[in-house]
Short mmCIF file of C-alpha atoms in Angstrom, two decimals:
data_model
loop_
_atom_site.label_atom_id
_atom_site.label_comp_id
_atom_site.label_asym_id
_atom_site.label_seq_id
_atom_site.Cartn_x
_atom_site.Cartn_y
_atom_site.Cartn_z
CA UNK J 150 106.74 105.43 70.87
CA UNK J 151 106.51 101.96 71.85
CA UNK J 152 104.30 99.70 70.80
CA UNK J 153 101.88 97.64 73.03
CA UNK J 154 103.04 94.44 73.55
CA UNK J 155 99.49 92.78 72.99
CA UNK J 156 97.04 95.17 71.05
CA UNK J 157 93.42 93.22 72.42
CA UNK J 158 92.72 90.86 75.44
CA UNK J 159 92.44 87.56 73.05
CA UNK J 160 95.62 85.74 74.85
CA UNK J 161 94.59 83.80 78.04
CA UNK J 162 98.04 84.76 79.49
CA UNK J 163 96.53 88.19 79.39
CA UNK J 164 92.87 87.63 80.46
CA UNK J 165 94.18 85.76 83.43
CA UNK J 166 96.21 88.26 84.15
CA UNK J 167 93.63 91.09 84.61
CA UNK J 168 91.53 88.66 85.73
CA UNK J 169 94.02 88.70 88.75
CA UNK J 170 94.26 92.21 88.97
CA UNK J 171 91.04 93.23 89.04
CA UNK J 172 88.49 90.49 89.62
CA UNK J 173 88.66 91.03 93.70
CA UNK J 174 88.56 94.52 93.13
CA UNK J 175 85.89 94.42 90.69
CA UNK J 176 84.16 91.97 93.32
CA UNK J 177 84.12 94.14 96.59
CA UNK J 178 83.03 97.20 93.82
CA UNK J 179 79.78 95.87 93.16
CA UNK J 180 79.24 94.35 97.08
CA UNK J 181 79.66 97.68 98.62
CA UNK J 182 77.60 99.55 95.88
CA UNK J 183 74.68 96.99 95.66
CA UNK J 184 74.69 94.48 98.40
CA UNK J 185 74.60 90.60 98.66
CA UNK J 186 71.52 89.94 97.39
CA UNK J 187 72.45 91.08 93.52
CA UNK J 188 74.71 88.44 93.14
CA UNK J 189 78.55 89.75 93.02
CA UNK J 190 79.91 86.73 92.08
CA UNK J 191 78.26 86.42 88.91
CA UNK J 192 78.30 89.90 87.80
CA UNK J 193 82.05 89.51 87.91
CA UNK J 194 81.76 86.58 85.82
CA UNK J 195 79.34 87.73 83.60
CA UNK J 196 81.51 90.23 82.94
CA UNK J 197 84.37 88.63 82.27
CA UNK J 198 83.02 86.32 80.03
CA UNK J 199 81.45 89.86 77.81
CA UNK J 200 85.13 90.85 77.77
CA UNK J 201 86.42 87.82 76.23
CA UNK J 202 83.32 87.87 73.99
CA UNK J 203 84.96 91.49 72.73
CA UNK J 204 88.65 90.96 73.41
CA UNK J 205 89.35 91.56 70.05
CA UNK J 206 88.03 95.69 69.99
CA UNK J 207 89.26 95.75 73.54
CA UNK J 208 92.97 96.62 74.79
CA UNK J 209 94.52 95.87 77.36
CA UNK J 210 94.37 99.51 78.91
CA UNK J 211 90.64 99.74 78.40
CA UNK J 212 89.88 96.41 80.26
CA UNK J 213 89.57 98.07 83.29
CA UNK J 214 86.57 100.53 82.38
CA UNK J 215 84.65 97.92 80.58
CA UNK J 216 84.87 95.57 82.98
CA UNK J 217 83.75 98.20 86.26
CA UNK J 218 81.19 99.50 83.86
CA UNK J 219 79.59 96.42 81.78
CA UNK J 220 79.46 94.78 86.12
CA UNK J 221 77.82 98.26 87.09
CA UNK J 222 75.47 98.23 84.17
CA UNK J 223 74.61 94.59 85.02
CA UNK J 224 73.65 95.33 88.54
CA UNK J 225 71.78 98.52 87.55
CA UNK J 226 69.33 96.28 85.17
CA UNK J 227 68.64 93.79 88.00
CA UNK J 228 68.36 96.64 90.70
CA UNK J 229 64.86 97.63 91.26
CA UNK J 230 65.58 100.22 93.21
CA UNK J 231 65.76 98.63 96.35
CA UNK J 232 67.52 99.68 99.18
CA UNK J 233 70.92 98.23 99.72
CA UNK J 234 71.24 96.32 103.33
CA UNK J 235 74.46 95.03 103.84
CA UNK J 236 74.79 92.37 106.75
CA UNK J 237 77.30 92.81 109.60
CA UNK J 238 79.19 89.56 110.87
CA UNK J 239 78.75 87.90 114.65
CA UNK J 240 81.62 88.35 116.50
CA UNK J 241 83.91 85.24 116.82
CA UNK J 242 83.94 84.33 120.72
CA UNK J 243 86.62 86.18 122.58
CA UNK J 244 89.76 84.96 124.59
CA UNK J 245 88.05 86.03 127.42
CA UNK J 246 84.70 87.69 127.80
CA UNK J 247 83.78 89.95 130.91
CA UNK J 248 81.00 91.32 128.70
CA UNK J 249 78.14 91.70 130.52
CA UNK J 250 74.71 90.54 128.91
CA UNK J 251 73.81 94.46 129.22
CA UNK J 252 76.74 95.13 127.24
CA UNK J 253 76.15 92.67 124.64
CA UNK J 254 72.57 93.89 124.01
CA UNK J 255 73.21 97.67 123.64
CA UNK J 256 76.16 96.36 120.88
CA UNK J 257 73.92 94.60 119.28
CA UNK J 258 71.09 98.19 119.16
CA UNK J 259 74.18 99.61 117.88
CA UNK J 260 74.32 97.53 115.29
CA UNK J 261 71.16 97.48 113.87
CA UNK J 262 71.62 101.49 114.24
CA UNK J 263 74.51 101.12 112.17
CA UNK J 264 73.04 99.15 109.32
CA UNK J 265 70.03 100.85 108.75
CA UNK J 266 72.00 104.35 108.58
CA UNK J 267 74.41 101.84 105.96
CA UNK J 268 72.03 101.70 103.97
CA UNK J 269 70.45 105.39 103.79
CA UNK J 270 73.31 106.16 102.14
CA UNK J 271 73.95 107.45 98.82
CA UNK J 272 75.21 104.16 96.87
CA UNK J 273 78.41 106.09 96.32
CA UNK J 274 79.10 106.80 100.29
CA UNK J 275 78.83 103.63 101.34
CA UNK J 276 81.03 102.15 98.95
CA UNK J 277 83.94 105.09 99.31
CA UNK J 278 83.38 104.54 103.37
CA UNK J 279 83.42 100.82 103.06
CA UNK J 280 86.84 100.47 100.40
CA UNK J 281 88.39 102.76 102.81
CA UNK J 282 87.25 101.61 105.87
CA UNK J 283 87.12 97.60 105.69
CA UNK J 284 89.14 97.30 102.31
CA UNK J 285 92.40 99.73 103.98
CA UNK J 286 92.40 101.58 100.65
CA UNK J 287 94.27 105.15 100.33
CA UNK J 288 91.87 107.75 99.22
CA UNK J 289 94.18 108.22 96.12
CA UNK J 290 94.03 104.27 95.23
CA UNK J 291 89.78 104.68 95.20
CA UNK J 292 89.77 107.63 93.61
CA UNK J 293 92.07 105.26 90.79
CA UNK J 294 89.67 102.33 90.93
CA UNK J 295 86.33 104.74 90.73
CA UNK J 296 87.89 107.00 88.29
CA UNK J 297 86.72 110.20 89.85
CA UNK J 298 89.00 113.01 91.32
CA UNK J 299 90.69 112.43 94.90
CA UNK J 300 88.67 115.05 96.15
CA UNK J 301 85.57 113.56 95.19
CA UNK J 302 86.37 110.41 97.58
CA UNK J 303 87.26 112.54 100.19
CA UNK J 304 84.00 114.35 99.72
CA UNK J 305 81.84 111.31 99.73
CA UNK J 306 84.20 109.38 102.49
CA UNK J 307 83.65 112.38 105.08
CA UNK J 308 79.58 112.72 104.70
CA UNK J 309 79.30 109.17 104.92
CA UNK J 310 81.12 109.11 108.35
CA UNK J 311 79.16 112.69 108.81
CA UNK J 312 75.83 110.74 108.42
CA UNK J 313 76.65 107.60 110.02
CA UNK J 314 77.19 109.47 113.21
CA UNK J 315 74.20 111.78 112.60
CA UNK J 316 71.71 109.10 111.93
CA UNK J 317 73.27 106.32 114.91
CA UNK J 318 73.04 109.44 117.55
CA UNK J 319 70.08 110.70 116.43
CA UNK J 320 71.13 114.21 116.25
CA UNK S 284 93.83 122.50 110.68
CA UNK S 285 90.69 122.91 110.03
CA UNK S 286 88.10 120.22 111.45
CA UNK S 287 87.06 118.91 108.59
CA UNK S 288 90.52 118.40 106.68
CA UNK S 289 91.69 116.98 109.92
CA UNK S 290 88.62 114.11 110.15
CA UNK S 291 89.82 114.00 106.31
CA UNK S 292 93.38 113.14 107.21
CA UNK S 293 92.64 110.78 110.03
CA UNK S 294 90.23 108.74 107.48
CA UNK S 295 93.37 108.28 105.21
CA UNK S 296 95.14 107.33 108.61
CA UNK S 297 97.31 109.86 107.74
CA UNK S 298 97.49 111.54 110.75
CA UNK S 299 101.27 112.42 112.30
CA UNK S 300 101.39 112.16 116.51
CA UNK S 301 100.60 116.37 117.09
CA UNK S 302 97.33 115.48 114.81
CA UNK S 303 96.04 112.16 115.76
CA UNK S 304 96.16 114.28 119.39
CA UNK S 305 94.40 116.90 118.20
CA UNK S 306 91.63 114.70 116.52
CA UNK S 307 91.34 112.86 120.06
CA UNK S 308 90.13 116.36 121.53
CA UNK S 309 87.42 116.42 118.92
CA UNK S 310 83.67 115.78 120.21
CA UNK S 311 83.05 113.28 118.00
CA UNK S 312 86.17 111.29 117.76
CA UNK S 313 85.13 108.66 119.80
CA UNK S 314 82.12 108.49 118.18
CA UNK S 315 83.63 108.55 114.96
CA UNK S 316 86.21 106.02 116.02
CA UNK S 317 83.16 103.41 117.27
CA UNK S 318 81.91 103.76 114.00
CA UNK S 319 85.24 102.60 112.57
CA UNK S 320 84.77 99.85 114.50
CA UNK S 321 81.93 98.70 113.74
CA UNK S 322 82.22 99.17 109.59
CA UNK S 323 84.82 96.49 110.15
CA UNK S 324 81.89 94.20 110.55
CA UNK S 325 80.65 95.14 107.07
CA UNK S 326 82.99 93.21 105.10
CA UNK S 327 82.07 91.63 102.20
CA UNK S 328 82.28 87.24 102.33
CA UNK S 329 85.15 86.49 100.65
CA UNK S 330 85.79 85.90 96.87
CA UNK S 331 86.02 82.60 95.43
CA UNK S 332 88.73 84.09 92.97
CA UNK S 333 89.60 80.18 91.91
CA UNK S 334 85.93 78.77 91.24
CA UNK S 335 84.28 82.24 89.20
CA UNK S 336 87.61 81.97 87.04
CA UNK S 337 86.74 78.06 86.62
CA UNK S 338 83.23 79.39 85.57
CA UNK S 339 84.33 82.11 83.71
CA UNK S 340 86.29 79.49 81.51
CA UNK S 341 83.34 77.01 80.99
CA UNK S 342 81.67 80.68 79.83
CA UNK S 343 84.76 81.56 77.08
CA UNK S 344 84.13 78.09 76.29
CA UNK S 345 80.48 78.54 74.88
CA UNK S 346 80.76 81.73 73.64
CA UNK S 347 84.34 80.66 71.07
CA UNK S 348 83.25 79.57 67.90
CA UNK S 349 86.62 78.44 66.40
CA UNK S 350 87.47 75.52 63.23
CA UNK S 351 89.30 72.70 64.36
CA UNK S 352 92.73 74.06 62.82
CA UNK S 353 92.73 77.17 65.01
CA UNK S 354 92.34 74.71 67.71
CA UNK S 355 95.23 73.04 66.81
CA UNK S 356 97.33 75.92 66.14
CA UNK S 357 96.29 77.40 69.74
CA UNK S 358 97.39 73.83 71.40
CA UNK S 359 100.55 74.32 69.93
CA UNK S 360 100.71 77.63 70.96
CA UNK S 361 99.97 76.78 74.58
CA UNK S 362 102.06 73.90 74.93
CA UNK S 363 104.94 76.33 74.28
CA UNK S 364 103.98 78.76 76.40
CA UNK S 365 103.58 76.20 79.34
CA UNK S 366 107.17 75.01 78.42
CA UNK S 367 108.36 78.62 78.26
CA UNK S 368 106.87 79.35 81.71
CA UNK S 369 108.27 75.86 83.31
CA UNK S 370 111.84 77.11 81.50
CA UNK S 371 111.33 80.81 83.87
CA UNK S 372 110.28 78.78 86.88
CA UNK S 373 112.73 76.51 87.18
CA UNK S 374 115.96 77.94 85.43
CA UNK S 375 115.51 81.36 85.57
CA UNK S 376 114.76 82.32 89.34
CA UNK S 377 116.16 85.10 91.23
CA UNK S 378 115.36 84.56 94.59
CA UNK S 379 117.46 85.89 97.48
CA UNK S 380 117.33 84.14 100.63
CA UNK S 381 117.61 86.36 104.08
CA UNK S 382 118.21 84.27 106.97
CA UNK S 383 118.55 85.20 110.95
CA UNK S 384 120.24 81.81 112.62
CA UNK S 385 119.68 81.48 115.97
CA UNK S 386 120.83 83.92 118.83
CA UNK S 387 121.06 86.92 116.11
CA UNK S 388 119.20 89.02 114.39
CA UNK S 389 119.20 90.59 110.56
CA UNK S 390 118.14 93.54 108.90
CA UNK S 391 117.01 94.21 105.12
CA UNK S 392 115.74 96.61 102.80
CA UNK S 393 113.28 95.39 100.29
CA UNK S 394 114.24 96.95 96.53
CA UNK S 395 111.28 99.52 97.23
CA UNK S 396 112.70 100.37 100.57
CA UNK S 397 110.40 98.73 102.73
CA UNK S 398 111.84 97.70 105.68
CA UNK S 399 112.59 94.15 107.15
CA UNK S 400 113.83 92.41 111.08
CA UNK S 401 114.27 88.82 111.14
CA UNK S 402 114.27 87.65 114.12
CA UNK S 403 116.18 84.35 115.85
CA UNK S 404 115.77 81.75 113.70
CA UNK S 405 113.84 82.81 110.98
CA UNK S 406 114.22 82.50 106.85
CA UNK S 407 112.43 84.78 104.08
CA UNK S 408 112.88 84.46 100.39
CA UNK S 409 112.45 87.08 98.30
CA UNK S 410 112.54 87.01 94.53
CA UNK S 411 113.72 90.84 93.96
CA UNK S 412 113.76 91.02 89.86
CA UNK S 413 110.25 90.81 90.13
CA UNK S 414 109.28 93.08 92.80
CA UNK S 415 108.42 95.67 91.06
CA UNK S 416 105.74 93.57 89.49
CA UNK S 417 104.83 91.62 92.60
CA UNK S 418 105.83 92.43 96.40
CA UNK S 419 105.46 89.03 97.46
CA UNK S 420 107.70 87.24 100.02
CA UNK S 421 107.85 83.47 101.72
CA UNK S 422 108.49 83.44 105.67
CA UNK S 423 109.38 81.07 107.93
CA UNK S 424 109.82 82.66 111.34
CA UNK S 425 109.38 85.44 112.77
CA UNK S 426 109.79 89.40 111.26
CA UNK S 427 109.02 92.58 111.91
CA UNK S 428 108.00 94.96 108.58
CA UNK S 429 107.27 98.69 108.19
CA UNK S 430 106.33 98.41 104.31
CA UNK S 431 106.83 101.53 101.95
CA UNK S 432 103.42 102.61 100.54
CA UNK S 433 102.30 100.76 97.11
CA UNK S 434 100.64 98.12 95.82
CA UNK S 435 99.68 95.07 97.62
CA UNK S 436 102.69 93.60 100.11
CA UNK S 437 102.03 89.63 100.61
CA UNK S 438 103.65 87.63 102.99
CA UNK S 439 103.37 83.89 102.72
CA UNK S 440 103.25 81.56 105.45
CA UNK S 441 103.05 78.09 105.62
CA UNK S 442 99.37 78.76 108.02
CA UNK S 443 98.29 81.61 105.40
CA UNK S 444 99.30 84.90 103.49
CA UNK S 445 99.24 87.99 105.29
CA UNK S 446 98.12 90.97 102.47
CA UNK S 447 99.07 95.01 102.94
CA UNK S 448 99.51 98.44 101.77
CA UNK S 449 101.90 100.28 103.72
CA UNK S 450 102.29 99.77 107.22
CA UNK S 451 103.76 97.89 110.30
CA UNK S 452 103.20 94.79 111.49
CA UNK S 453 104.92 91.74 112.21
CA UNK S 454 104.75 87.75 111.07
CA UNK S 455 105.04 84.92 113.47
CA UNK S 456 105.29 81.47 111.63
CA UNK S 457 106.29 78.78 113.48
CA UNK S 458 105.31 74.94 113.27
CA UNK S 459 102.80 74.96 115.93
CA UNK S 460 102.21 78.30 116.04
CA UNK S 461 101.30 81.69 113.97
CA UNK S 462 100.63 85.37 115.53
CA UNK S 463 100.39 88.47 113.14
CA UNK S 464 100.12 91.56 114.49
CA UNK S 465 99.24 95.06 113.01
CA UNK S 466 101.02 98.19 114.51
CA UNK S 467 100.03 100.45 111.96
CA UNK S 468 97.52 100.62 108.92
CA UNK S 469 95.91 97.73 108.41
CA UNK S 470 96.46 94.61 107.74
CA UNK S 471 94.77 91.45 105.57
CA UNK S 472 95.34 87.54 106.98
CA UNK S 473 93.86 85.09 104.62
CA UNK S 474 94.01 81.40 105.90
CA UNK S 475 92.53 78.38 104.97
CA UNK S 476 89.25 78.41 107.26
CA UNK S 477 89.42 81.96 107.39
CA UNK S 478 89.51 86.19 106.52
CA UNK S 479 90.60 88.62 109.26
CA UNK S 480 90.94 92.34 108.66
CA UNK S 481 93.55 93.84 111.55
CA UNK S 482 93.35 97.22 112.31
CA UNK S 483 96.06 98.89 114.21
CA UNK S 484 96.59 97.90 117.62
CA UNK S 485 95.16 94.43 117.29
CA UNK S 486 96.82 91.10 116.54
CA UNK S 487 95.43 87.57 115.57
CA UNK S 488 97.24 84.42 116.89
CA UNK S 489 96.30 80.32 116.03
CA UNK S 490 97.71 77.61 118.34
CA UNK S 491 95.98 74.13 118.88
CA UNK S 492 93.79 75.08 115.72
CA UNK S 493 91.84 77.58 117.26
CA UNK S 494 91.79 81.23 116.73
CA UNK S 495 91.88 83.98 119.30
CA UNK S 496 91.72 87.93 119.09
CA UNK S 497 93.46 90.38 120.93
CA UNK S 498 95.00 93.50 121.05
CA UNK S 499 98.66 95.40 122.03
CA UNK S 500 99.40 98.42 123.31
CA UNK S 501 103.04 98.99 122.05
CA UNK S 502 104.01 100.52 118.78
CA UNK S 503 106.43 98.10 118.18
CA UNK S 504 107.35 94.93 118.95
CA UNK S 505 109.47 94.53 121.76
CA UNK S 506 112.27 92.01 120.36
CA UNK S 507 113.43 94.52 118.24
CA UNK S 508 115.07 96.34 121.28
CA UNK S 509 116.06 92.78 122.54
CA UNK S 510 113.04 91.55 124.28
CA UNK S 511 110.61 89.08 123.68
CA UNK S 512 107.19 89.87 125.68
CA UNK S 513 104.17 87.37 125.43
CA UNK S 514 100.67 87.44 126.29
CA UNK S 515 98.45 84.38 126.34
CA UNK S 516 101.11 82.13 124.60
CA UNK S 517 101.74 78.50 124.88
CA UNK S 518 104.23 77.63 127.07
CA UNK S 519 106.29 75.36 124.38
CA UNK S 520 106.15 78.85 122.31
CA UNK S 521 107.78 80.87 124.90
CA UNK S 522 110.26 77.81 125.49
CA UNK S 523 110.97 77.48 121.65
CA UNK S 524 111.46 81.45 121.33
CA UNK S 525 113.84 81.37 124.20
CA UNK S 526 116.18 78.82 122.78
CA UNK S 527 116.05 80.55 119.49
CA UNK S 528 117.20 83.45 121.07
CA UNK S 529 120.09 81.99 122.71
CA UNK S 530 120.24 79.04 120.86
CA UNK S 531 120.58 76.71 123.40
CA UNK S 532 117.89 73.13 123.62
CA UNK S 533 115.32 73.42 126.65
CA UNK S 534 113.87 70.46 128.41
CA UNK S 535 110.63 70.44 130.01
CA UNK S 536 107.94 68.54 131.15
CA UNK S 537 105.44 68.13 128.59
CA UNK S 538 102.17 67.98 130.75
CA UNK S 539 103.51 72.27 130.97
CA UNK S 540 102.97 72.93 127.15
CA UNK S 541 99.49 74.18 126.69
CA UNK S 542 99.88 76.61 130.44
CA UNK S 543 99.54 80.18 129.06
CA UNK S 544 102.30 81.67 129.75
CA UNK S 545 102.20 86.12 130.10
CA UNK S 546 105.52 87.95 130.14
CA UNK S 547 108.96 88.75 128.99
CA UNK S 548 112.47 88.21 128.61
CA UNK S 549 115.72 89.84 128.07
CA UNK S 550 118.33 88.98 124.76
CA UNK S 551 121.02 89.60 126.65
CA UNK S 552 121.63 87.56 129.72
CA UNK S 553 120.81 84.36 129.60
CA UNK S 554 120.47 83.59 133.55
CA UNK S 555 118.05 86.34 134.31
CA UNK S 556 115.69 84.80 130.78
CA UNK S 557 115.25 81.63 132.57
CA UNK S 558 114.36 83.14 135.86
CA UNK S 559 111.75 85.38 133.58
CA UNK S 560 110.09 81.95 132.40
CA UNK S 561 110.66 79.80 135.36
CA UNK S 562 109.49 81.13 138.52
CA UNK S 563 106.27 81.89 137.32
CA UNK S 564 105.66 78.68 137.00
CA UNK S 565 107.09 77.70 139.76
CA UNK S 566 110.27 75.76 138.21
CA UNK S 567 113.61 75.89 138.65
CA UNK S 568 116.50 75.34 136.05
CA UNK S 569 119.73 73.14 135.70
CA UNK S 570 122.16 74.40 133.05
CA UNK S 571 124.86 72.13 131.40
CA UNK S 572 126.31 73.60 128.37
CA UNK S 573 123.60 74.44 125.64
CA UNK S 574 121.31 71.66 127.87
CA UNK S 575 118.64 73.32 130.27
CA UNK S 576 116.89 71.20 132.18
CA UNK S 577 113.86 72.82 133.57
CA UNK S 578 112.02 70.90 137.12
CA UNK S 579 109.51 71.77 139.10
CA UNK S 580 110.17 73.03 142.66
#
């Protein structure tokens, strides 16, 4: 069997490559799961510093699950079971607007309902759904990222969509 | 197909045309599409990769307890790494350049079978040997991409970076004009000031320092079929495109520069094309060899 080139991650190059490869995914993972309040950037930073401290015992192929587990645990410690509320972005002005004030008001109401419904999803559902819809990740990629089966990802995303519709429409 | 399976396939952007029609017939499909659109506004704020990395480097420094001589050795090691890096960067590049001269169009396939059509007066530089580890290319001009699924695919331009995972889109990066249109899947556009996600059927333009959102109803750029179509673009950009397609030079009153032009011209007949671009603005043209002068009537 081929011997891996690097036995552990105590090498600046290996470390910065791991950072390039995983930092954004890790950030999204924490953001969509726990929201802005938890400080997703700080969690990414702490997880990587911890990885460096434990670099001797961590081979490169184990680094990803180390990072995701640490960042998740750090967030869980901080989270005191409050609801996760994600904020939506206000829209930029359009090229031309023929939207009536009535339409804009309706849209605002819709977005507020959406925000509430999103907060009512389970962390796992919200995360899988937004990674798929917003980040454009395929089901297979999300499964690899979260370390769960593709079927489980599909179930979560479908349930999220179904729950969102039911809550928004008040069914 | 069962309703649930159909919806799951839709969620994976994986429906064929027939399935898409079936999906659209579902009672809830419009509600789903509205949810999809609204979801895009819940995107995470952009992640400041460089700044966080710098903080990590600082924290790491505190965590290290090295004796002076190991520092010395790691200094030498770092110097070797840097010089090797420089060596490879300067003496070992395997960049391939594809060029479409004015009045031509070039088609080619990348190592992963992604397809690219390069429009007139455009250039792409690719490091093909490095392709398997990093799908990245530099674009100057306009191109249509049909990307094979896989890792992130980056198109680097002077105006910003366009990233995707398997999809169809065009990028037009000219001197004073930048436009990205997505035909399938989702692309992300990152410029110095902003990050935008474009789902299928949407487009994004920057000119005169302003950002514009818009949508398209076509499923392929018209220039692939020897025709150029514009929707609210500055007149200078329409003229520059005509110059590139026919390899001519056009002179016109700069007052018209920022007039918005909507219309199209063919790549196959210069006279028809010139008429298409002058008549709507009440102009006429005068052609001598490769030089054309536009005048107001």
